[in-house]
Short mmCIF file of C-alpha atoms and ligand atoms in Angstrom, two decimals:
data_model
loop_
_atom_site.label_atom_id
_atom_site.label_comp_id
_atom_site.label_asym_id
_atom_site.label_seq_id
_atom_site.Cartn_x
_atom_site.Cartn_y
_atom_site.Cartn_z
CA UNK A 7 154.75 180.41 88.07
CA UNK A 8 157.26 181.20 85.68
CA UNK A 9 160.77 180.90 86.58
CA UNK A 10 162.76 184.23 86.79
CA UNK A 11 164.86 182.88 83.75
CA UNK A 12 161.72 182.98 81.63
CA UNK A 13 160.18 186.19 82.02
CA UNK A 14 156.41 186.03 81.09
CA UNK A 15 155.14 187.96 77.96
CA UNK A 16 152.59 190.27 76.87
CA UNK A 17 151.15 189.15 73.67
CA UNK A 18 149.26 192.15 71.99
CA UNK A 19 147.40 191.26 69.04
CA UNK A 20 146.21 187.41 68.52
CA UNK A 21 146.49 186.91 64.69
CA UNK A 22 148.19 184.99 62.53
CA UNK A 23 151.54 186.07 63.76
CA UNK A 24 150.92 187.26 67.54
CA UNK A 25 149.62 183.24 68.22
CA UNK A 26 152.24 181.72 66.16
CA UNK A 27 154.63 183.31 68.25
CA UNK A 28 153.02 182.96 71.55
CA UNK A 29 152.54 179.09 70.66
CA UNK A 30 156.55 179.10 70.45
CA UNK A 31 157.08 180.97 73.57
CA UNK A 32 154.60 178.83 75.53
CA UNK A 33 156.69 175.54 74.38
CA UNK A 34 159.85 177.13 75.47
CA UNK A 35 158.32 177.66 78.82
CA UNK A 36 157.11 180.66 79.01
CA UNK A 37 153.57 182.57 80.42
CA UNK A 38 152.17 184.40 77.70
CA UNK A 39 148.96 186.73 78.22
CA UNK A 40 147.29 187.19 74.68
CA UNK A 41 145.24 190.38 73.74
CA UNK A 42 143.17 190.70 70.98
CA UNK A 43 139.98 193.15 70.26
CA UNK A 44 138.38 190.32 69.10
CA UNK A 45 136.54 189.03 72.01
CA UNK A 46 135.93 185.80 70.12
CA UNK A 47 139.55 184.99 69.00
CA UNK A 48 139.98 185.36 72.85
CA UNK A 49 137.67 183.10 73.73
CA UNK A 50 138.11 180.45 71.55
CA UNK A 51 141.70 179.88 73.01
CA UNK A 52 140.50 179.96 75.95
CA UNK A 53 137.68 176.99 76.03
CA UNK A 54 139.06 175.39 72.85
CA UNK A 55 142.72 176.11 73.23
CA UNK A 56 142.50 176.80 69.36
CA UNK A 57 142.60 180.16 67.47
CA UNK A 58 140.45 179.17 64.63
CA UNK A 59 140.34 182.21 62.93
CA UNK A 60 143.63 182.81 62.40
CA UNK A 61 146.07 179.90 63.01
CA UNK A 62 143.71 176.72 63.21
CA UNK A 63 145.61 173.82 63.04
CA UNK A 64 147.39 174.42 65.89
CA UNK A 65 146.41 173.44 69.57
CA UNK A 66 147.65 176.02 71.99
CA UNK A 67 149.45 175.58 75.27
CA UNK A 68 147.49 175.69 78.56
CA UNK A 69 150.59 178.56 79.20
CA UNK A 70 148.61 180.90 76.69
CA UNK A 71 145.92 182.84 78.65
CA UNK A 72 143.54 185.14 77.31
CA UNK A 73 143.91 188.79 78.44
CA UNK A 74 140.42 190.91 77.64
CA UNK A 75 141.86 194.27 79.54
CA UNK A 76 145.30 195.88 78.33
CA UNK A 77 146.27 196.17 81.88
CA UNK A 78 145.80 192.44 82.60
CA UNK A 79 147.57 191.55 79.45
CA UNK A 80 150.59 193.85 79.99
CA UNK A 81 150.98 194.00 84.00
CA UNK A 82 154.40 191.76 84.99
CA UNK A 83 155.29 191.07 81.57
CA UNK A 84 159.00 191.00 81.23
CA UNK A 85 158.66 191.09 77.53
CA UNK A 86 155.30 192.76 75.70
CA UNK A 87 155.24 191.83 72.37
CA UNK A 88 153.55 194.16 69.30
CA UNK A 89 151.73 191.59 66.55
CA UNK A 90 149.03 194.03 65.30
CA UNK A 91 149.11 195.84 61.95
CA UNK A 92 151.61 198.44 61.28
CA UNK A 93 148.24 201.34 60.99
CA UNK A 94 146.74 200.19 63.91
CA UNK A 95 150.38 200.19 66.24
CA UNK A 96 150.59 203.69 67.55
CA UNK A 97 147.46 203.61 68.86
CA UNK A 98 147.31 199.88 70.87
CA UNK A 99 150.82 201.59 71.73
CA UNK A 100 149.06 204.75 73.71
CA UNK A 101 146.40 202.31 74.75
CA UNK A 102 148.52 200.49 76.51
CA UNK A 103 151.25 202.48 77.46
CA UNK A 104 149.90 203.32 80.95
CA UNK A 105 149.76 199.80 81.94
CA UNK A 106 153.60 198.49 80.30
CA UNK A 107 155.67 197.63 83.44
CA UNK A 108 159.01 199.61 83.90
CA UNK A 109 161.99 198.38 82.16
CA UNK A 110 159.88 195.97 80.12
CA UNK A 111 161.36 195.06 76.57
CA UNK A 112 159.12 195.58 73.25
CA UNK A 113 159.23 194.24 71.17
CA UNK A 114 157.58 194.88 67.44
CA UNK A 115 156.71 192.23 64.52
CA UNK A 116 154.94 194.69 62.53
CA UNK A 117 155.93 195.45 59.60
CA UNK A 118 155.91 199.27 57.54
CA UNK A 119 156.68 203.04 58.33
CA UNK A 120 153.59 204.82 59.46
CA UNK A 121 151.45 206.24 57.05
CA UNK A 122 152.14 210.29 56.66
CA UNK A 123 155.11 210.87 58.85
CA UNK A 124 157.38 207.81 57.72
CA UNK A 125 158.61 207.07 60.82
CA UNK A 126 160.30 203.53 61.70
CA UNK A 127 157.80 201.53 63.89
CA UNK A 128 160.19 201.96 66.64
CA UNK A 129 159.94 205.75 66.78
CA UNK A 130 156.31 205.28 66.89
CA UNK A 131 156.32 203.24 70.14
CA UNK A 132 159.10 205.46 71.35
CA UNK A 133 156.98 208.40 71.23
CA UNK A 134 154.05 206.65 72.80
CA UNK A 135 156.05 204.30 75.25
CA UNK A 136 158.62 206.92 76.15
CA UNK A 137 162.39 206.30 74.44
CA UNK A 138 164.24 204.88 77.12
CA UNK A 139 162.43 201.67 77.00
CA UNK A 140 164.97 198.71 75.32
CA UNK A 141 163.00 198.34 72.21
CA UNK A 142 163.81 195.53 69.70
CA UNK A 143 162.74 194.83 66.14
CA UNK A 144 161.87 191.07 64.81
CA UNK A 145 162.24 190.64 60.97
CA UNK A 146 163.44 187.86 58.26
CA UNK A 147 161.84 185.24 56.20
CA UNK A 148 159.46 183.79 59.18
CA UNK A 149 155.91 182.83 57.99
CA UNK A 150 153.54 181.93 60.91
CA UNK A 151 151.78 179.01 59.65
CA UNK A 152 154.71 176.88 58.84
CA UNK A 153 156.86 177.98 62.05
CA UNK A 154 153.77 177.45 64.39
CA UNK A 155 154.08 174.03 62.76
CA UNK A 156 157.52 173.43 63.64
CA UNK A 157 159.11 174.83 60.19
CA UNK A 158 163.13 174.84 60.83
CA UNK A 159 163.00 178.58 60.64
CA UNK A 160 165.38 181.68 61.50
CA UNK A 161 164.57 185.04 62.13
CA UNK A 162 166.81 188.27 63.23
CA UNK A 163 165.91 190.57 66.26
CA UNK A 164 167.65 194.30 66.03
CA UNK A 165 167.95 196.79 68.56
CA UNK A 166 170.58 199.56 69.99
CA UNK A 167 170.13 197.65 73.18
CA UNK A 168 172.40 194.21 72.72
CA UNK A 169 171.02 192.95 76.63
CA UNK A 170 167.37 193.18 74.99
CA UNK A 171 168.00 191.77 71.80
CA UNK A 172 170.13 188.48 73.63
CA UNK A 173 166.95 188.16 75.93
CA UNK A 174 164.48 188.33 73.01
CA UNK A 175 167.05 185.47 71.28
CA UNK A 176 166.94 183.49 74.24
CA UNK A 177 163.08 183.69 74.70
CA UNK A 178 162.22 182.60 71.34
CA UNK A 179 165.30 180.15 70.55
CA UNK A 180 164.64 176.30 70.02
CA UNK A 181 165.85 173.31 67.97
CA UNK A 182 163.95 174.63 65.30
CA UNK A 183 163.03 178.45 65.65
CA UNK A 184 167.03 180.49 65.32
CA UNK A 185 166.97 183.99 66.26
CA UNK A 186 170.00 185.87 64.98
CA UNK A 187 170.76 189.09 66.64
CA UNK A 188 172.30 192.43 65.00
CA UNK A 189 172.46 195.80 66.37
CA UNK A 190 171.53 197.17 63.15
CA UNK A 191 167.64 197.86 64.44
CA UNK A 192 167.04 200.87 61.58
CA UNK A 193 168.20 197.86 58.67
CA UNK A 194 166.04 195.46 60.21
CA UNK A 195 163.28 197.90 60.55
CA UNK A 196 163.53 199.17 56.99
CA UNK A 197 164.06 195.65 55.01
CA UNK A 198 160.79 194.54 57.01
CA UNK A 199 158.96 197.37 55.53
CA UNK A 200 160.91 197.53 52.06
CA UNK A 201 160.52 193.76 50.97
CA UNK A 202 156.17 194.07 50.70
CA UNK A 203 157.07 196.41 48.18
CA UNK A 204 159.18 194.40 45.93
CA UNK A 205 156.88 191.64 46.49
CA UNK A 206 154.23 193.74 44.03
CA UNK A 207 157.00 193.56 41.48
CA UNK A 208 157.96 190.16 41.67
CA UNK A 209 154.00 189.19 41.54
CA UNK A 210 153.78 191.25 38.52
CA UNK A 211 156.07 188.84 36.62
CA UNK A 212 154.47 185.71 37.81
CA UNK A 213 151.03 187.19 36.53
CA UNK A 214 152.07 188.42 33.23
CA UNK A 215 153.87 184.59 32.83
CA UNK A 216 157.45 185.83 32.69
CA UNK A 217 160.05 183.24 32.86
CA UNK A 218 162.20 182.40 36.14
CA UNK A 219 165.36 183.83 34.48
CA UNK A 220 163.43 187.23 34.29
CA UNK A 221 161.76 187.00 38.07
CA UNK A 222 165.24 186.54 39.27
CA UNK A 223 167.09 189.23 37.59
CA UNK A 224 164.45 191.59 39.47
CA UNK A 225 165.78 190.19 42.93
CA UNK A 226 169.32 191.20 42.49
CA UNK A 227 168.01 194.85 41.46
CA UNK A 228 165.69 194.99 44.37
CA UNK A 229 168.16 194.32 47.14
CA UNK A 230 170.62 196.79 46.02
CA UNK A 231 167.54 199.36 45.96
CA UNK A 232 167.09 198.09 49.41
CA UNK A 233 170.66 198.06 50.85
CA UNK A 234 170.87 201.98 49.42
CA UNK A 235 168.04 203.11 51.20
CA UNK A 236 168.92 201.23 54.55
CA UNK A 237 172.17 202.74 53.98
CA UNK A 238 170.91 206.42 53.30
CA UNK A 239 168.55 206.28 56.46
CA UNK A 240 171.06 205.17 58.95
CA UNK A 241 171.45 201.32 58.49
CA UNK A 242 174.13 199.17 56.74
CA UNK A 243 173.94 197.63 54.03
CA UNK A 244 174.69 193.70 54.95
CA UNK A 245 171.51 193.47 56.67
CA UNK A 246 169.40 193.84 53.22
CA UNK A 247 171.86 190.46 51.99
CA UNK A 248 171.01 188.83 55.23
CA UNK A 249 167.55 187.25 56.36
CA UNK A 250 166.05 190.78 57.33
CA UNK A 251 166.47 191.06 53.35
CA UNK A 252 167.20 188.61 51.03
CA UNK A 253 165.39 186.29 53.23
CA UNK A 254 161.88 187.66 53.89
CA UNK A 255 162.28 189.23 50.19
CA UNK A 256 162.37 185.38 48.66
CA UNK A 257 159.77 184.37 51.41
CA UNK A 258 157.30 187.18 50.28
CA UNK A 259 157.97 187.05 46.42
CA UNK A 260 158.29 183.68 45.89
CA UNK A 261 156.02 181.89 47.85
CA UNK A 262 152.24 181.84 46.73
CA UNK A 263 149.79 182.59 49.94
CA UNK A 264 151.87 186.52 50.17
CA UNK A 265 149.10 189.29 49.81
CA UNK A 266 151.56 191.64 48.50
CA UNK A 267 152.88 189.17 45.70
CA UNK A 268 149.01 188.47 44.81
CA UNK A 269 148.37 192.17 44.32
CA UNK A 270 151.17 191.87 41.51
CA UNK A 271 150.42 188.54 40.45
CA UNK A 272 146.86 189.83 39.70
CA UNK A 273 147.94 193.45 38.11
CA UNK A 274 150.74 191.17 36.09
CA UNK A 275 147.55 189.40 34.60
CA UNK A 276 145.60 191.89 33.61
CA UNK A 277 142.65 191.66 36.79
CA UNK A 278 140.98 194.30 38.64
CA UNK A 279 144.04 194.75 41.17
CA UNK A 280 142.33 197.77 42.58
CA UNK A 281 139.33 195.57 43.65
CA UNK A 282 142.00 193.20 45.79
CA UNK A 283 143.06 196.03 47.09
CA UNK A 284 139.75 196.28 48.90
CA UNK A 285 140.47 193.17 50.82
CA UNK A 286 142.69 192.90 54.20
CA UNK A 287 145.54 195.63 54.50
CA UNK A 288 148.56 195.63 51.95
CA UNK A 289 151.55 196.95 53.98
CA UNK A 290 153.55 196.82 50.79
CA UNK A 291 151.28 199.74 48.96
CA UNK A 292 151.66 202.38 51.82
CA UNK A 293 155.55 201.00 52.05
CA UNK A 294 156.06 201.73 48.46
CA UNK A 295 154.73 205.17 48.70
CA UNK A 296 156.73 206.27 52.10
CA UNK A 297 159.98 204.26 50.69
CA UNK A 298 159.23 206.42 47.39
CA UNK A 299 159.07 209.65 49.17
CA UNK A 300 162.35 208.71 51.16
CA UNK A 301 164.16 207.86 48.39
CA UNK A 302 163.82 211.32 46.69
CA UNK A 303 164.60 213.02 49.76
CA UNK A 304 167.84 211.44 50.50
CA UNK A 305 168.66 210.98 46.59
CA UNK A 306 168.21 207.61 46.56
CA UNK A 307 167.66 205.73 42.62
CA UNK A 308 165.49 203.09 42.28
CA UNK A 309 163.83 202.28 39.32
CA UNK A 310 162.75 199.18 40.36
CA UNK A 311 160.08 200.75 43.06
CA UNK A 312 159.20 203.52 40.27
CA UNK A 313 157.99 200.66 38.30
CA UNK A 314 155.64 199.58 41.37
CA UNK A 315 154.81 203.28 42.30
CA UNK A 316 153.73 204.64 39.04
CA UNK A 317 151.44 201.88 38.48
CA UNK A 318 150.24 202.05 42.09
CA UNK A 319 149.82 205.83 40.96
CA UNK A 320 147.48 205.16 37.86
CA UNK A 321 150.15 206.57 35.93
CA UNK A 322 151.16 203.37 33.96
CA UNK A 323 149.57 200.04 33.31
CA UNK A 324 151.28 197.26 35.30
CA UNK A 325 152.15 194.69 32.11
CA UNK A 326 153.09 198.05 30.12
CA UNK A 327 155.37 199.57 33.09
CA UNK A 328 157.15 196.03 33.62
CA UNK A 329 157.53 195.75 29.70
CA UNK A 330 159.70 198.76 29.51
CA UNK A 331 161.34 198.80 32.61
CA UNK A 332 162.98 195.20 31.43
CA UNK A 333 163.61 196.60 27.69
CA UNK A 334 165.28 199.95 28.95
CA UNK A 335 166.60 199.38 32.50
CA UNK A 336 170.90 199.46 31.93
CA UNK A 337 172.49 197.30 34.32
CA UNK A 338 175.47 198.69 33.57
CA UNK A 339 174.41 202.20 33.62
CA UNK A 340 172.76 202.12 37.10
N1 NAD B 27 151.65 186.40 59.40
C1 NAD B 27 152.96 186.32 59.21
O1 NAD B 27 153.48 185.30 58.74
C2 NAD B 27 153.84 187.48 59.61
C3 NAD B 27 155.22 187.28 59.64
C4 NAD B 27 156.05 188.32 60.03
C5 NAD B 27 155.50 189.56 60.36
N2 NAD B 27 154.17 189.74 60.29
C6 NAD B 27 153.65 191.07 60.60
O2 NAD B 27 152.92 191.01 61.80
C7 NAD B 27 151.86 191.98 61.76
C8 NAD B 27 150.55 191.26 62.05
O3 NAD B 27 150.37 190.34 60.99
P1 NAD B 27 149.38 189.10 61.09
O4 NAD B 27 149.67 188.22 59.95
O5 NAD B 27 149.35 188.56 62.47
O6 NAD B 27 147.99 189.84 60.81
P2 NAD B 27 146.54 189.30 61.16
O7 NAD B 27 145.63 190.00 60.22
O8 NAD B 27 146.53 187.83 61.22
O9 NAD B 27 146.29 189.86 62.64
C9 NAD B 27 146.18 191.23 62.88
C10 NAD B 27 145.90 191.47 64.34
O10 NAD B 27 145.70 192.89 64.50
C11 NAD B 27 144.52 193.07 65.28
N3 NAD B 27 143.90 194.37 64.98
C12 NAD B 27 143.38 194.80 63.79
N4 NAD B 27 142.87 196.03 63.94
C13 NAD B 27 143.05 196.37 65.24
C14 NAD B 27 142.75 197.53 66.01
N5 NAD B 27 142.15 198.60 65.48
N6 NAD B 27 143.11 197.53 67.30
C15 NAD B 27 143.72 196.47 67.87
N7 NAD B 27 144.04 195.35 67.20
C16 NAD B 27 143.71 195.31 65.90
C17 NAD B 27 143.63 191.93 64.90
O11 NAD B 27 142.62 191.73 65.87
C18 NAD B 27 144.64 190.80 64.84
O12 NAD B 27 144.85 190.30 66.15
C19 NAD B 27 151.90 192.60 60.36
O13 NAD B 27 152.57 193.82 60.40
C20 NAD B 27 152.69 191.60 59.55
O14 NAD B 27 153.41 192.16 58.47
C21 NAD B 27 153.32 188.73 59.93
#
């Protein structure tokens, strides 16, 4: 039984980052039901006590339980936690929405805007959860594999609602997982979705061989890109220098295993980048596009994501669009 202090949660979606996280949970003490579609993922936690699909050299806690229904997985859950893709949210979201106990917090890890309205992840489950529910936002430079492993790692949890965000801080918070806290949810939200964009750019360098000096004068340009679109949609600006920004940005850009940094990497080197983009989902492609859109609309410059849209757009060759964008771009100018 777990004690009242330590409300159980409702992990939905058992991948890379929905175990990681439960694994953390379950060592500070808490129940944690896991749903996944994937039947086998389930299963293998449950006689092996191993996801070995997705995080496999980790053993799991005897407080992770599979959960095969949505109702099972969600019922009691003080805390029901979103870990699937950003395009598949809205619709686990109505799945489950029948079943979410009431006054439950949820709380998201995805990262994006969905795909043809542009709408923060937050709105999403707010239209399919109902918007009084205390809804909270994790983002910052937290990759699964090296937290499950006991990484010294930080993270920041927005939300409008500063009672949910302390009890998502205090569920998650150890010696070596730090969960900052910010009411800021629409910065968190947007530097989550913004920084798998930038990632593409900062790939491109490292495939077309470009020194450090020139990968780092790219991240200076994409955070103030960043900070003036949080700012334009409703957030402030500190939280794109902060881990929801800077952080995850350097995580995602820098560090090799990022999908969105390969896609550069192999458009900065000439490859068949649209053939990668056949393999598992890219949130920073459809990010680029919806940030693109909303920067237009709210009058927004930045050249920086141009670069990454017009070759995204067939419109320019990746080594080509980089090439002038570093030749032309006026720093002073801007
Ligand atoms: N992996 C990380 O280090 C990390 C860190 C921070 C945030 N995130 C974010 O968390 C989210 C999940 O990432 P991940 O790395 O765990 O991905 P993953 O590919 O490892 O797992 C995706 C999960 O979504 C589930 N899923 C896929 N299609 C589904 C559908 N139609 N219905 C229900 N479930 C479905 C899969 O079964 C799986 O459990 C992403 O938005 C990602 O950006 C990941």
């Amino acid at each position: 039984m777990t004690p009242a202090d330590k409300p159980s949660v409702s992990v939905l979606g058992a991948g890379n980052m929905g175990t990681a996280l439960g694994h953390v949970l379950a060592g500070n003490g808490h129940d944690v039901r896991l749903w996944s579609i994937e039947e086998d993922v389930l299963e293998d936690v449950r006689d092996n006590r191993r996801n070995s699909k997705y995080l496999k050299h980790i053993e799991l806690s005897e407080r992770i339980q599979s959960a095969w229904k949505l109702e099972e997985a969600a019922g009691g859950a003080g805390i029901v936690l979103f870990s699937v893709t950003s395009q598949v949210l809205r619709a686990v979201a109505r799945d489950v929405a029948p079943h979410l106990p009431a006054g439950c917090i949820v709380l998201n890890v995805a990262k994006g805007l969905e795909e043809g309205s542009d709408l923060r992840l937050s709105r999403v489950l707010g239209e399919e959860l109902g918007d009084g529910r205390p809804m909270v936002c994790m983002g910052g430079p937290a990759m699964a594999s090296q937290f499950a492993a006991g990484v010294p790692t930080a993270v920041i949890v927005g939300s409008d609602d500063p009672e949910a965000a302390k009890a998502v801080q205090q569920a998650f918070q150890n010696e070596f997982f730090k969960v900052e806290t910010t009411d800021d949810l629409v910065g968190v939200e947007l530097c989550a979705t913004l920084k798998n964009a930038y990632a593409i750019a900062l790939g491109i360098c490292d495939g077309m061989g470009l020194a450090m000096n020139t990968k780092s004068l790219l991240v200076p340009l994409a955070l103030s890109e960043m900070a003036s679109l949080v700012e334009a949609l409703g957030g402030r600006r500190q939280t794109a220098y902060g881990l929801a920004g800077l952080g995850d940005l350097i995580t995602t850009g820098f560090s090799a295993d990022g999908r969105n940094r390969r896609l550069g990497e192999t458009m900065g080197s000439g490859g068949d980048w649209r053939e990668f983009m056949k393999g598992p989902t890219l949130e920073g492609v459809p990010a680029c596009h919806s940030a693109r859109g909303l920067a237009h609309k709210h009058g927004v410059e930045t050249p920086l994501l141009d670069v990454i849209y017009t070759v995204l757009c067939g419109e320019q060759e990746p080594r080509e669009a980089m090439q002038s964008f570093l030749r032309e771009f006026d720093y002073n100018g801007r």
